[in-house]
């Protein structure tokens, strides 16, 4: 049964997936993660889907994991599974982000193939200050995009940065006015959907195979460290 926490819309080969917990700034709980994973897996075997667009409803793209409850192993498994599904998906994934894009939300954004950001987007990686580790293969995707030093600074310092900095560092493809984000990102997704499906699939596969050759190892190591830090918290 479809979840109200994820909205699905199909249009000319483009499947738009909208995170829909606006009252929580689309913070990730298990229901949302499971719904997104199910939708991505279904789209992977649906020949009518030729491009995917991921966005958030309300005032933000995604505020990260819902910290209303202590993290569990299922939380970790689901967030990592979604990241794998985005990176390994046979169809290109476009992320259209606005407002707060934080923690696991930022990590899912980095899993996408092309990112459009509204000028009002704000980014932050608070995991270190919370005593937890990053997820989503970020230890592979972020250094690949901006280099190890900048990646370490963003992860360890947890400083907020804006769309202009994200664009300057190559974390997003384009920054656009907030009221143009939907139109611009949808137009890009439609252009990709117009390509021969096998062409788009092979471009994505080969680029990720070469550029993100350590992604699987990153997921495994992140999960190991996250569980280790969780056990340390229990013992305190």
mmCIF file of N, CA and C in Angstrom, residues 63 102-104 124-132 154-155 158:
data_model
loop_
_atom_site.group_PDB
_atom_site.id
_atom_site.type_symbol
_atom_site.label_atom_id
_atom_site.label_comp_id
_atom_site.label_asym_id
_atom_site.label_seq_id
_atom_site.Cartn_x
_atom_site.Cartn_y
_atom_site.Cartn_z
ATOM 1 N N UNK A 63 15.602 17.053 6.185
ATOM 2 C CA UNK A 63 16.353 17.464 7.366
ATOM 3 C C UNK A 63 17.157 16.330 7.983
ATOM 4 N N UNK A 102 20.107 18.192 4.967
ATOM 5 C CA UNK A 102 20.950 17.933 6.135
ATOM 6 C C UNK A 102 21.197 16.438 6.301
ATOM 7 N N UNK A 103 22.376 16.084 6.803
ATOM 8 C CA UNK A 103 22.663 14.715 7.207
ATOM 9 C C UNK A 103 22.353 13.708 6.120
ATOM 10 N N UNK A 104 21.512 12.720 6.444
ATOM 11 C CA UNK A 104 21.177 11.680 5.478
ATOM 12 C C UNK A 104 20.486 12.246 4.247
ATOM 13 N N UNK A 124 24.180 20.935 5.646
ATOM 14 C CA UNK A 124 24.910 20.723 6.891
ATOM 15 C C UNK A 124 25.069 19.233 7.141
ATOM 16 N N UNK A 125 26.237 18.867 7.689
ATOM 17 C CA UNK A 125 26.507 17.488 8.097
ATOM 18 C C UNK A 125 26.788 17.492 9.601
ATOM 19 N N UNK A 126 25.754 17.255 10.423
ATOM 20 C CA UNK A 126 25.907 17.370 11.878
ATOM 21 C C UNK A 126 26.320 16.079 12.579
ATOM 22 N N UNK A 127 26.587 15.005 11.841
ATOM 23 C CA UNK A 127 26.766 13.696 12.470
ATOM 24 C C UNK A 127 27.847 13.676 13.539
ATOM 25 N N UNK A 128 29.016 14.254 13.241
ATOM 26 C CA UNK A 128 30.120 14.196 14.208
ATOM 27 C C UNK A 128 29.726 14.839 15.526
ATOM 28 N N UNK A 129 29.029 15.971 15.478
ATOM 29 C CA UNK A 129 28.619 16.652 16.710
ATOM 30 C C UNK A 129 27.569 15.863 17.475
ATOM 31 N N UNK A 130 26.873 14.957 16.785
ATOM 32 C CA UNK A 130 25.866 14.111 17.428
ATOM 33 C C UNK A 130 26.443 12.781 17.899
ATOM 34 N N UNK A 131 27.722 12.555 17.613
ATOM 35 C CA UNK A 131 28.368 11.326 18.052
ATOM 36 C C UNK A 131 28.060 10.119 17.194
ATOM 37 N N UNK A 132 27.600 10.362 15.955
ATOM 38 C CA UNK A 132 27.311 9.265 15.033
ATOM 39 C C UNK A 132 28.151 9.450 13.776
ATOM 40 N N UNK A 154 33.922 19.501 6.116
ATOM 41 C CA UNK A 154 32.460 19.530 6.176
ATOM 42 C C UNK A 154 31.925 18.508 7.168
ATOM 43 N N UNK A 155 32.540 17.332 7.235
ATOM 44 C CA UNK A 155 32.066 16.290 8.139
ATOM 45 C C UNK A 155 32.402 16.587 9.592
ATOM 46 N N UNK A 158 31.016 20.424 10.674
ATOM 47 C CA UNK A 158 29.559 20.495 10.638
ATOM 48 C C UNK A 158 29.009 21.878 10.378
#
